[in-house]
XYZ file of C-alpha atoms in Angstrom:
647
model
C -0.261 -0.344 -0.320
C 1.601 3.683 -1.207
C 1.803 5.644 1.984
C -0.238 8.675 2.482
C 2.662 10.760 2.753
C 3.770 10.126 -0.662
C 0.003 10.363 -2.454
C 0.148 13.561 -1.196
C 4.124 13.828 -2.298
C 2.961 13.270 -5.998
C -0.779 14.777 -5.185
C 1.939 18.519 -4.622
C 4.073 17.984 -7.385
C 0.891 17.204 -10.248
C 0.179 20.171 -12.020
C -3.257 19.534 -14.064
C -1.990 21.668 -16.764
C 0.909 19.464 -17.435
C -0.037 15.845 -16.754
C -3.963 17.046 -19.272
C -1.046 19.495 -21.236
C 0.414 15.257 -22.745
C -2.895 14.721 -23.897
C -4.739 17.141 -25.087
C -3.883 20.802 -26.550
C -4.905 23.267 -24.245
C -4.898 26.990 -24.769
C -5.230 29.585 -22.677
C -7.895 31.607 -21.663
C -8.103 33.988 -18.660
C -7.065 32.300 -15.461
C -7.957 28.444 -16.574
C -7.410 26.662 -20.060
C -9.668 24.660 -22.409
C -9.609 22.049 -25.057
C -11.648 19.120 -26.226
C -12.454 17.116 -24.292
C -10.872 13.353 -24.345
C -13.750 11.767 -23.020
C -16.478 12.331 -25.233
C -16.429 13.644 -28.753
C -16.322 17.675 -29.420
C -15.896 20.130 -31.938
C -16.488 22.787 -29.455
C -13.757 23.281 -26.378
C -15.774 22.684 -23.334
C -13.236 21.068 -21.194
C -11.786 22.936 -18.501
C -8.656 23.290 -17.035
C -8.424 25.272 -13.123
C -4.549 26.071 -12.525
C -5.390 27.324 -8.526
C -7.593 24.204 -7.998
C -5.263 22.060 -9.221
C -8.150 20.367 -10.883
C -10.052 19.762 -14.754
C -13.733 19.889 -15.675
C -15.620 19.443 -18.794
C -19.708 20.951 -19.238
C -19.554 18.487 -21.442
C -19.928 15.062 -20.642
C -19.570 16.014 -16.964
C -16.274 14.204 -16.037
C -14.294 16.042 -13.316
C -10.910 16.054 -10.736
C -7.552 16.090 -9.472
C -5.170 15.173 -11.874
C -5.026 11.158 -10.211
C -8.711 11.279 -11.931
C -7.171 12.646 -14.844
C -5.074 9.810 -15.159
C -7.154 7.110 -13.452
C -10.033 8.243 -16.401
C -7.653 8.314 -19.588
C -5.290 5.152 -19.197
C -8.237 3.088 -17.278
C -5.819 2.005 -14.717
C -6.639 2.262 -10.411
C -5.029 4.745 -7.955
C -2.621 3.478 -7.150
C -1.178 2.618 -10.659
C -2.836 6.157 -11.387
C -0.241 7.811 -8.701
C 2.571 5.264 -10.007
C 2.376 7.000 -13.318
C 2.552 10.869 -11.592
C 5.578 9.550 -9.208
C 7.645 8.586 -12.697
C 6.327 11.477 -14.283
C 7.588 13.520 -11.701
C 10.534 11.835 -10.583
C 8.704 10.652 -7.009
C 10.236 7.353 -5.361
C 7.337 5.986 -3.253
C 7.717 4.698 0.028
C 4.916 1.932 0.309
C 4.577 0.034 4.082
C 4.859 -3.938 3.332
C 2.053 -5.598 2.916
C 0.622 -8.338 5.762
C 1.549 -12.515 5.084
C -1.983 -13.266 4.125
C -2.064 -9.705 1.347
C 0.740 -10.540 -0.418
C -0.382 -14.477 -0.324
C -3.907 -13.289 -1.772
C -2.078 -11.081 -4.136
C 0.473 -13.764 -5.574
C -2.865 -16.039 -6.288
C -4.459 -13.204 -8.522
C -1.020 -12.791 -9.844
C -0.716 -16.181 -10.818
C -3.838 -16.928 -12.123
C -3.400 -14.017 -14.440
C 0.125 -15.538 -15.720
C -1.563 -19.397 -16.451
C -3.126 -17.216 -18.238
C -0.654 -15.567 -20.236
C 0.956 -19.496 -20.358
C -2.749 -20.906 -21.690
C -2.989 -18.036 -24.928
C 1.320 -19.042 -25.817
C 0.524 -22.693 -25.044
C -3.113 -22.069 -27.881
C -0.732 -19.487 -30.140
C 2.200 -21.634 -30.344
C -0.195 -25.563 -30.695
C -1.683 -23.016 -34.193
C 1.333 -22.328 -35.848
C 3.561 -24.946 -34.373
C 1.967 -28.075 -35.591
C 0.973 -30.052 -37.922
C -2.519 -30.202 -36.886
C -2.162 -26.912 -35.923
C -2.136 -25.114 -39.635
C -4.594 -27.076 -41.477
C -7.488 -26.561 -39.930
C -7.361 -24.264 -36.867
C -5.446 -21.412 -38.838
C -6.740 -22.455 -42.016
C -10.463 -21.867 -40.467
C -9.133 -18.479 -39.569
C -8.112 -17.719 -42.946
C -10.971 -18.556 -44.218
C -13.003 -16.549 -42.670
C -10.320 -13.875 -43.263
C -8.864 -13.046 -41.087
C -4.326 -12.435 -41.012
C -1.916 -12.959 -39.051
C -1.250 -9.892 -37.143
C -4.655 -10.317 -37.143
C -4.404 -13.561 -35.204
C -1.572 -12.680 -33.327
C -3.263 -9.469 -31.919
C -5.994 -11.254 -30.785
C -4.632 -13.504 -28.733
C -6.485 -16.122 -31.353
C -5.423 -19.978 -31.117
C -5.643 -23.903 -30.997
C -6.245 -26.837 -29.035
C -5.607 -30.139 -29.880
C -7.360 -32.997 -29.389
C -4.495 -34.290 -27.228
C -5.941 -35.389 -24.275
C -3.744 -33.296 -21.139
C -1.395 -31.893 -23.676
C -2.112 -28.690 -21.775
C -2.074 -29.996 -18.151
C 2.166 -31.726 -18.785
C 2.880 -28.387 -20.446
C 1.702 -26.026 -17.586
C 3.732 -29.346 -14.719
C 6.470 -28.241 -17.121
C 6.180 -24.475 -16.718
C 6.072 -24.922 -12.773
C 2.006 -24.424 -12.973
C 0.046 -25.406 -10.066
C -2.421 -28.355 -11.199
C -5.211 -27.015 -9.404
C -4.568 -23.312 -10.084
C -5.344 -24.940 -13.965
C -8.561 -26.302 -12.774
C -9.517 -23.030 -10.904
C -8.915 -21.167 -14.538
C -11.697 -24.164 -16.113
C -7.961 -25.049 -18.501
C -8.150 -28.822 -16.590
C -11.071 -31.000 -15.624
C -11.344 -32.378 -12.582
C -9.973 -35.539 -13.941
C -6.997 -34.156 -15.127
C -7.328 -33.678 -18.309
C -7.700 -30.895 -21.003
C -10.538 -28.973 -20.983
C -10.123 -26.762 -24.346
C -10.140 -29.735 -26.914
C -10.558 -30.172 -30.542
C -10.904 -26.616 -30.982
C -10.288 -23.061 -32.196
C -9.207 -20.901 -29.350
C -10.807 -16.694 -28.372
C -8.511 -14.866 -25.974
C -10.662 -12.663 -23.609
C -8.585 -10.115 -22.653
C -9.983 -7.418 -19.808
C -9.458 -3.756 -19.786
C -6.543 -3.245 -19.284
C -6.025 -5.981 -21.505
C -5.156 -9.190 -19.009
C -6.631 -12.456 -19.702
C -8.699 -13.822 -17.652
C -10.419 -16.281 -19.877
C -11.053 -18.059 -23.113
C -13.703 -20.422 -24.960
C -13.380 -22.421 -27.753
C -15.563 -23.259 -31.146
C -15.817 -26.999 -31.662
C -14.756 -27.841 -35.216
C -15.828 -30.987 -35.832
C -19.348 -31.538 -36.902
C -20.701 -33.365 -33.919
C -24.496 -32.356 -32.375
C -23.863 -33.270 -29.420
C -21.365 -30.259 -27.932
C -22.024 -27.407 -27.988
C -20.516 -25.059 -30.706
C -18.356 -23.043 -27.945
C -18.085 -23.315 -24.848
C -16.004 -20.648 -21.836
C -13.275 -20.698 -19.178
C -15.877 -20.926 -16.004
C -15.751 -17.700 -14.347
C -13.390 -17.340 -11.561
C -12.171 -14.424 -9.349
C -10.435 -12.423 -12.341
C -13.241 -13.695 -15.100
C -16.896 -12.669 -14.661
C -19.080 -12.825 -17.653
C -21.234 -10.756 -16.551
C -19.233 -7.368 -16.795
C -16.577 -7.971 -19.622
C -17.447 -7.426 -23.628
C -15.773 -9.057 -25.368
C -13.162 -6.550 -27.089
C -12.951 -3.982 -25.206
C -9.612 -3.567 -24.817
C -9.210 -3.120 -28.059
C -12.104 -1.045 -28.774
C -11.668 1.287 -25.636
C -9.187 4.253 -27.824
C -11.916 4.503 -31.190
C -15.574 4.513 -28.586
C -13.621 7.652 -27.388
C -12.575 9.392 -30.515
C -15.823 8.186 -32.369
C -18.436 8.436 -28.998
C -20.226 5.275 -29.822
C -19.929 1.929 -28.781
C -20.770 -0.465 -32.186
C -21.422 -3.706 -29.882
C -22.873 -7.398 -32.110
C -22.956 -10.781 -30.643
C -19.365 -13.099 -31.351
C -16.300 -12.493 -31.387
C -15.494 -12.591 -35.110
C -17.643 -10.164 -35.722
C -15.564 -7.739 -33.823
C -11.727 -9.306 -34.781
C -13.647 -8.929 -38.594
C -14.944 -5.394 -38.471
C -11.872 -4.684 -36.642
C -9.280 -5.659 -39.076
C -11.468 -3.604 -41.506
C -10.743 -0.325 -39.918
C -13.408 -0.663 -37.619
C -12.268 -0.978 -34.469
C -14.799 0.796 -31.658
C -16.643 -3.238 -31.495
C -17.466 -5.290 -28.689
C -19.296 -7.667 -28.730
C -21.744 -9.389 -25.449
C -21.290 -13.330 -25.929
C -24.864 -14.087 -27.274
C -25.720 -12.957 -24.411
C -27.986 -9.870 -22.738
C -27.173 -6.370 -22.102
C -26.005 -6.772 -18.706
C -26.017 -3.654 -16.015
C -22.466 -3.821 -15.329
C -21.558 -3.730 -19.268
C -23.840 -0.968 -20.152
C -21.604 0.794 -17.708
C -17.953 0.053 -18.857
C -20.074 0.656 -21.980
C -20.693 3.927 -20.569
C -17.339 4.744 -19.360
C -16.099 5.457 -23.158
C -19.300 6.789 -24.933
C -23.380 7.510 -23.846
C -24.167 6.113 -27.534
C -24.801 3.166 -28.717
C -25.804 1.289 -32.134
C -26.706 -2.140 -31.818
C -25.424 -4.791 -34.503
C -27.766 -8.037 -35.593
C -29.028 -10.408 -37.485
C -31.589 -9.653 -38.452
C -33.928 -12.964 -37.822
C -35.944 -13.246 -34.597
C -33.552 -14.754 -32.175
C -31.917 -11.651 -33.548
C -34.887 -8.741 -32.632
C -35.060 -10.476 -29.769
C -31.002 -10.635 -28.250
C -31.508 -6.623 -30.154
C -34.475 -6.134 -27.182
C -33.275 -7.298 -24.427
C -31.271 -5.056 -22.106
C -33.340 -2.003 -23.544
C -34.435 -0.781 -20.650
C -31.309 -1.355 -18.427
C -29.340 0.912 -21.141
C -32.274 3.627 -21.113
C -32.099 3.812 -18.021
C -28.603 4.680 -17.519
C -29.436 7.553 -19.976
C -28.265 5.846 -23.322
C -28.353 6.525 -26.538
C -29.135 3.315 -28.558
C -30.151 2.740 -32.251
C -30.496 -1.216 -33.712
C -29.439 -1.950 -37.215
C -30.660 -4.996 -38.575
C -28.270 -6.244 -41.153
C -30.475 -8.267 -44.495
C -31.003 -11.654 -44.719
C -28.743 -14.420 -44.037
C -26.157 -11.986 -42.799
C -23.521 -11.247 -39.842
C -21.357 -8.565 -39.544
C -18.587 -10.809 -40.185
C -20.060 -11.847 -43.369
C -21.526 -8.565 -44.770
C -17.939 -6.415 -44.512
C -16.215 -8.915 -46.263
C -18.925 -9.179 -48.848
C -19.752 -4.614 -49.115
C -16.171 -3.107 -47.620
C -16.274 -1.448 -44.462
C -17.357 1.489 -46.508
C -20.775 1.150 -47.661
C -20.420 -1.170 -44.279
C -20.404 2.102 -42.337
C -22.265 3.994 -45.090
C -25.403 1.415 -44.768
C -25.711 1.899 -40.330
C -25.662 5.556 -41.423
C -29.042 4.672 -43.421
C -30.557 2.481 -41.894
C -29.766 2.900 -37.752
C -33.104 3.375 -35.983
C -33.973 4.404 -33.183
C -34.802 1.503 -30.444
C -37.643 3.335 -28.969
C -39.194 3.735 -32.749
C -38.086 -0.076 -33.377
C -39.549 -1.632 -30.246
C -42.907 0.260 -31.485
C -42.765 -1.359 -34.864
C -42.178 -4.406 -34.413
C -45.110 -4.179 -31.800
C -47.517 -3.286 -33.301
C -46.750 -5.138 -36.932
C -47.239 -8.517 -33.302
C -50.109 -6.733 -32.806
C -51.887 -6.721 -36.354
C -55.197 -5.473 -36.015
C -56.403 -6.964 -32.461
C -57.418 -4.039 -30.071
C -56.451 -5.683 -27.259
C -52.833 -6.860 -28.556
C -53.245 -2.818 -29.515
C -54.052 -1.863 -26.128
C -50.978 -4.084 -24.257
C -48.451 -1.788 -27.008
C -49.203 1.308 -25.163
C -48.840 -0.415 -22.312
C -45.241 -1.948 -23.119
C -43.993 1.530 -24.796
C -45.115 3.624 -22.215
C -42.832 1.586 -19.379
C -39.944 2.064 -21.599
C -40.247 5.550 -22.340
C -40.843 6.050 -17.843
C -37.297 4.302 -17.825
C -35.973 7.738 -19.660
C -34.284 9.732 -17.576
C -33.691 13.156 -19.514
C -37.292 14.494 -19.263
C -36.817 16.761 -22.696
C -36.311 12.896 -23.999
C -38.669 11.001 -22.740
C -41.224 13.990 -23.524
C -40.240 14.076 -27.102
C -40.681 10.329 -27.081
C -44.378 11.317 -25.930
C -44.559 12.864 -28.934
C -43.536 10.591 -31.365
C -44.767 7.352 -30.428
C -47.733 8.596 -29.933
C -48.512 9.389 -33.616
C -47.171 6.752 -34.355
C -50.036 4.890 -31.669
C -53.251 6.761 -32.577
C -53.476 8.076 -29.604
C -54.445 11.504 -27.770
C -50.771 12.468 -25.339
C -52.555 12.990 -22.715
C -53.680 9.190 -22.900
C -49.441 9.099 -23.951
C -48.855 11.101 -20.417
C -51.762 9.932 -18.035
C -49.615 6.522 -18.786
C -45.890 7.531 -18.633
C -46.592 9.444 -16.105
C -48.468 6.437 -14.154
C -45.327 3.787 -14.439
C -43.004 7.549 -13.329
C -45.670 7.527 -10.202
C -45.090 3.725 -9.294
C -40.671 4.351 -9.333
C -40.910 7.014 -7.746
C -42.109 5.753 -4.400
C -41.070 2.245 -5.165
C -37.531 5.413 -4.527
C -39.374 7.304 -1.818
C -40.038 3.743 -0.028
C -36.633 2.933 -0.317
C -34.898 6.350 0.535
C -37.698 6.532 3.925
C -39.270 9.107 2.186
C -42.984 10.106 3.053
C -44.470 10.393 -0.383
C -46.096 13.931 -0.828
C -49.497 15.271 -0.495
C -52.023 16.875 -1.841
C -52.205 18.887 0.953
C -51.186 23.063 -0.533
C -47.272 22.035 -0.041
C -47.493 19.747 -2.970
C -48.588 20.566 -6.283
C -50.564 17.314 -7.360
C -52.692 17.281 -10.129
C -49.878 19.080 -11.938
C -47.183 16.935 -11.108
C -48.339 14.000 -12.120
C -50.279 15.579 -15.467
C -46.356 16.813 -16.517
C -43.677 14.525 -17.434
C -41.011 17.358 -16.941
C -42.051 18.067 -13.739
C -42.553 14.414 -12.560
C -38.677 14.131 -13.813
C -37.518 16.838 -11.927
C -38.949 16.164 -8.308
C -37.870 12.315 -8.302
C -34.565 13.234 -9.576
C -33.475 15.769 -7.490
C -36.246 17.514 -5.351
C -34.295 19.915 -2.522
C -31.157 18.065 -4.016
C -30.829 21.275 -5.221
C -30.420 23.287 -2.219
C -28.496 20.449 -0.443
C -25.629 20.654 -2.969
C -25.795 24.429 -2.444
C -25.103 23.979 1.118
C -22.153 21.517 0.243
C -21.360 23.868 -1.900
C -21.151 26.705 0.375
C -19.163 24.081 2.920
C -16.373 22.576 0.638
C -15.625 25.704 -0.759
C -15.003 28.554 2.570
C -16.359 25.964 5.135
C -13.384 27.198 7.368
C -13.853 30.781 6.288
C -14.954 33.300 8.760
C -18.913 33.597 10.075
C -18.528 35.368 12.877
C -14.865 36.417 14.220
C -15.214 38.186 17.482
C -17.550 35.261 17.953
C -14.943 32.437 16.840
C -17.624 30.570 14.112
C -16.824 29.319 11.180
C -18.969 28.584 8.005
C -19.331 25.140 9.432
C -20.054 25.792 12.356
C -22.955 27.627 11.427
C -24.212 26.654 9.202
C -24.599 22.814 10.983
C -26.545 25.217 13.606
C -29.624 26.364 12.189
C -29.656 22.739 9.682
C -29.014 20.416 12.065
C -32.308 19.926 12.826
C -33.143 18.787 9.421
C -29.834 17.307 8.802
C -32.427 13.938 8.524
C -34.778 15.436 5.258
C -31.861 15.260 3.234
C -33.304 13.998 -0.117
C -29.863 13.604 -1.510
C -27.228 10.715 0.269
C -24.276 13.165 -0.664
C -24.851 16.144 0.084
C -25.640 13.921 3.714
C -22.800 11.932 4.218
C -20.108 15.278 2.593
C -22.295 17.699 5.187
C -22.112 15.061 8.782
C -18.327 13.969 8.050
C -17.233 18.298 7.535
C -18.785 19.083 11.100
C -16.703 15.194 12.439
C -13.497 17.605 11.245
C -14.734 20.793 12.997
C -15.366 19.413 16.395
C -12.510 17.012 15.707
C -10.557 19.712 15.022
C -8.921 18.121 11.340
C -8.329 19.764 7.715
C -11.478 20.819 5.277
C -9.432 22.915 3.401
C -10.898 22.269 -0.629
C -7.765 20.369 -1.033
C -9.064 17.454 1.206
C -11.467 17.555 -0.701
C -10.960 17.836 -4.245
C -8.269 14.677 -2.662
C -10.415 13.040 -0.839
C -10.717 9.432 -0.342
C -13.959 8.323 -1.874
C -14.186 8.868 -6.209
C -17.953 10.859 -5.396
C -17.023 13.426 -3.061
C -13.287 13.529 -4.857
C -16.141 14.816 -8.712
C -19.091 16.193 -6.099
C -15.697 18.743 -5.056
C -14.524 18.807 -8.842
C -18.033 19.916 -9.828
C -18.895 22.171 -6.937
C -15.754 23.541 -7.211
C -15.564 25.113 -11.134
C -17.951 28.073 -13.391
C -18.216 26.903 -17.032
C -18.097 31.539 -16.456
C -15.547 33.440 -16.686
C -15.352 37.202 -16.125
C -14.244 39.230 -20.093
C -10.828 41.036 -19.508
C -12.841 43.492 -21.915
C -14.306 44.741 -18.318
C -10.963 45.745 -16.939
C -9.205 47.029 -20.644
C -12.424 48.575 -22.462
C -15.236 49.958 -19.574
C -11.742 50.383 -17.945
C -14.592 48.786 -14.913
C -12.135 46.829 -12.519
C -13.009 43.385 -10.848
C -12.183 44.819 -7.379
C -14.917 43.718 -6.064
C -15.246 39.781 -3.808
C -17.156 38.135 -6.578
C -20.533 36.823 -4.862
C -19.725 33.647 -4.576
C -16.377 33.830 -1.719
C -19.096 36.867 0.374
C -19.053 33.275 2.712
C -21.020 34.898 5.167
C -24.095 36.107 3.516
C -24.111 33.324 0.830
C -24.048 29.967 3.390
C -27.477 33.153 5.619
C -28.806 32.836 2.158
C -28.797 29.189 1.382
C -29.501 28.357 4.873
C -32.400 29.428 4.794
C -33.297 28.822 1.539
C -32.797 24.903 2.636
C -34.962 25.799 5.641
C -37.576 26.690 3.677
C -37.606 23.405 1.096
C -37.607 21.126 4.747
C -40.026 23.681 6.771
C -42.742 22.895 4.007
C -41.904 19.079 4.011
C -41.835 18.494 8.387
C -45.624 20.104 7.432
C -46.502 17.971 4.593
C -45.649 15.510 7.145
C -47.550 16.867 10.214
C -51.063 17.107 7.920
C -50.182 13.305 7.065
C -50.736 12.690 10.896
C -52.961 15.140 11.497
C -55.753 13.513 8.504
C -55.056 10.331 10.395
C -56.963 10.978 13.846
C -60.724 10.843 14.287
C -61.134 14.940 14.679
C -62.657 13.963 17.227
C -59.964 13.488 19.818
C -58.735 16.326 20.719
C -55.850 15.023 22.492
C -54.007 13.623 19.508
C -55.393 16.793 17.530
C -54.106 19.566 19.451
C -50.369 18.909 19.811
C -50.406 19.125 15.739
C -52.487 21.472 15.302
C -50.194 24.092 17.500
C -47.021 22.698 15.744
C -48.804 23.274 12.182
C -49.011 27.010 13.311
C -45.570 27.055 14.840
C -44.132 25.644 11.581
C -46.394 28.644 9.197
C -44.880 31.248 11.214
C -41.800 30.110 10.587
C -41.891 29.192 7.320
C -43.356 32.491 6.387
C -40.677 34.314 8.711
C -38.584 32.747 6.796
C -40.782 32.894 3.310
C -40.144 36.921 4.219
C -36.847 37.261 4.355
C -35.797 36.148 1.538
C -38.613 37.819 -0.624
C -40.654 34.830 -1.187
C -44.215 34.838 -1.722
C -45.704 32.000 0.238
C -48.878 30.603 -1.279
C -51.949 29.452 1.569
């Protein structure tokens, strides 16, 4: 483990403009730098580098962080690997603690799995190129598919002889443990090779290490599966892996699109033809982990499947998952009897890309047309289509996109827009109630503190309430505390901004909607009480990634004052910026937050009053008095903020 002092030394030495400048062409923009974001495809620069804060922020895709975070995101490496990368750049000698015997043994066990898989990959490739049967059967098969030798070697393709224990014997000669070979699924429990008489495909993780294998049978045997795969191990989880992602990640970022196909040979064939932003789900439905893996590089997925019924169903599986992750999904169905491998070899890469561009359909539109075609003139089935499409649309997080889908699909379905909105919002309400139940949030009541009718009828407002609640105000509080928690609010009485804020919101902290903002506020107060550091740099270098991301986000603005104010208009910007007036900002933020939370408490109190028998004065009287007190507090806060409270 790298010692904290060494990590701090790296943080102190690493200059964000130098680190980013190694990968991005930056131009000076006032006190900051800007450039084209390396994490998504853009034509106008939205990527901002702030040397004063030593952080970066993209106002297009939202990526943000410090030098270590940038290296982690750009190079797709772990936190320790990013620290070592920067230590090497700045010639810093890292100090690390010695691992315990157990930790060393666990790490050695993991490392040995990678080493054995690498040995197996080299063994299979040797069998492919260096044996008569390998060349006549395996290499001949790959060359018939059109694969060149450099492609075969790049993807780690090979051949497994029909030998009972050839790999086992070779592994023993190399000194590898038989139990480890069995754990990786290379050898069976009966000390026999698992892969026999098959061409072999190596499966790599995101960093390029071999983590598993797939073998395709050569002999025609109806009793044997066409493909067999390595079992899941400590280094291989099928649901978290996409075939070809290591070779595709750079191109996916470059073109801001991921092409998703079904098979190993599809990936290799497209890659060899110059279309490198392609991965395969290996014949399985997309999983949430696979979608999030793609999302690390792009928000755009284009699914390319065979045009048969099985291909169509495979394409639609996982649709809701992709939409729920706010991905843009399009579908391309190839001509009958074609797969990506055969079609690109028939028409070439240029015509293939043209076909993808012309034939790609928005997947919600595609699903609507498909379901209507299946329903025919049956009114019952057509009504069911409305429910299915409304359910799909309700998974879309972006309210503007969702609203657009409502308009488009209701025209295709031939239903009134109000009916479509009602169906979508009914499902949004269901999801909202599930969310509130999980978070322990009291559902909104129908009294004057919550606009129930407007909520139900407006899908955009529904999204705002479901995903935000009071989080805007909570984020502002977190912003103030991260940026100025240690500044004086009242120096005469030794009160910091953090102490002032906490004193005034402690009674409503349990009503926070965001776990992240609540965690940050509570941690700051704990550190204040313990006399620990709450500086900006502490949060930028926070051990938890979500807090680091939040700090980088709230400390960066896409706007800067033009130098023309001073040069042309003789206006000198020597006053404090609004966000630097900490005590005024803190006072206003606290009042706005409390006004929102008191509204929630009033709603909770009303809900309690409704379930009590109106004749039960003893139970009702305290709640009525509390209601009067809360409304008086609400009205006072609203008056101080210059707001009007609707009675």
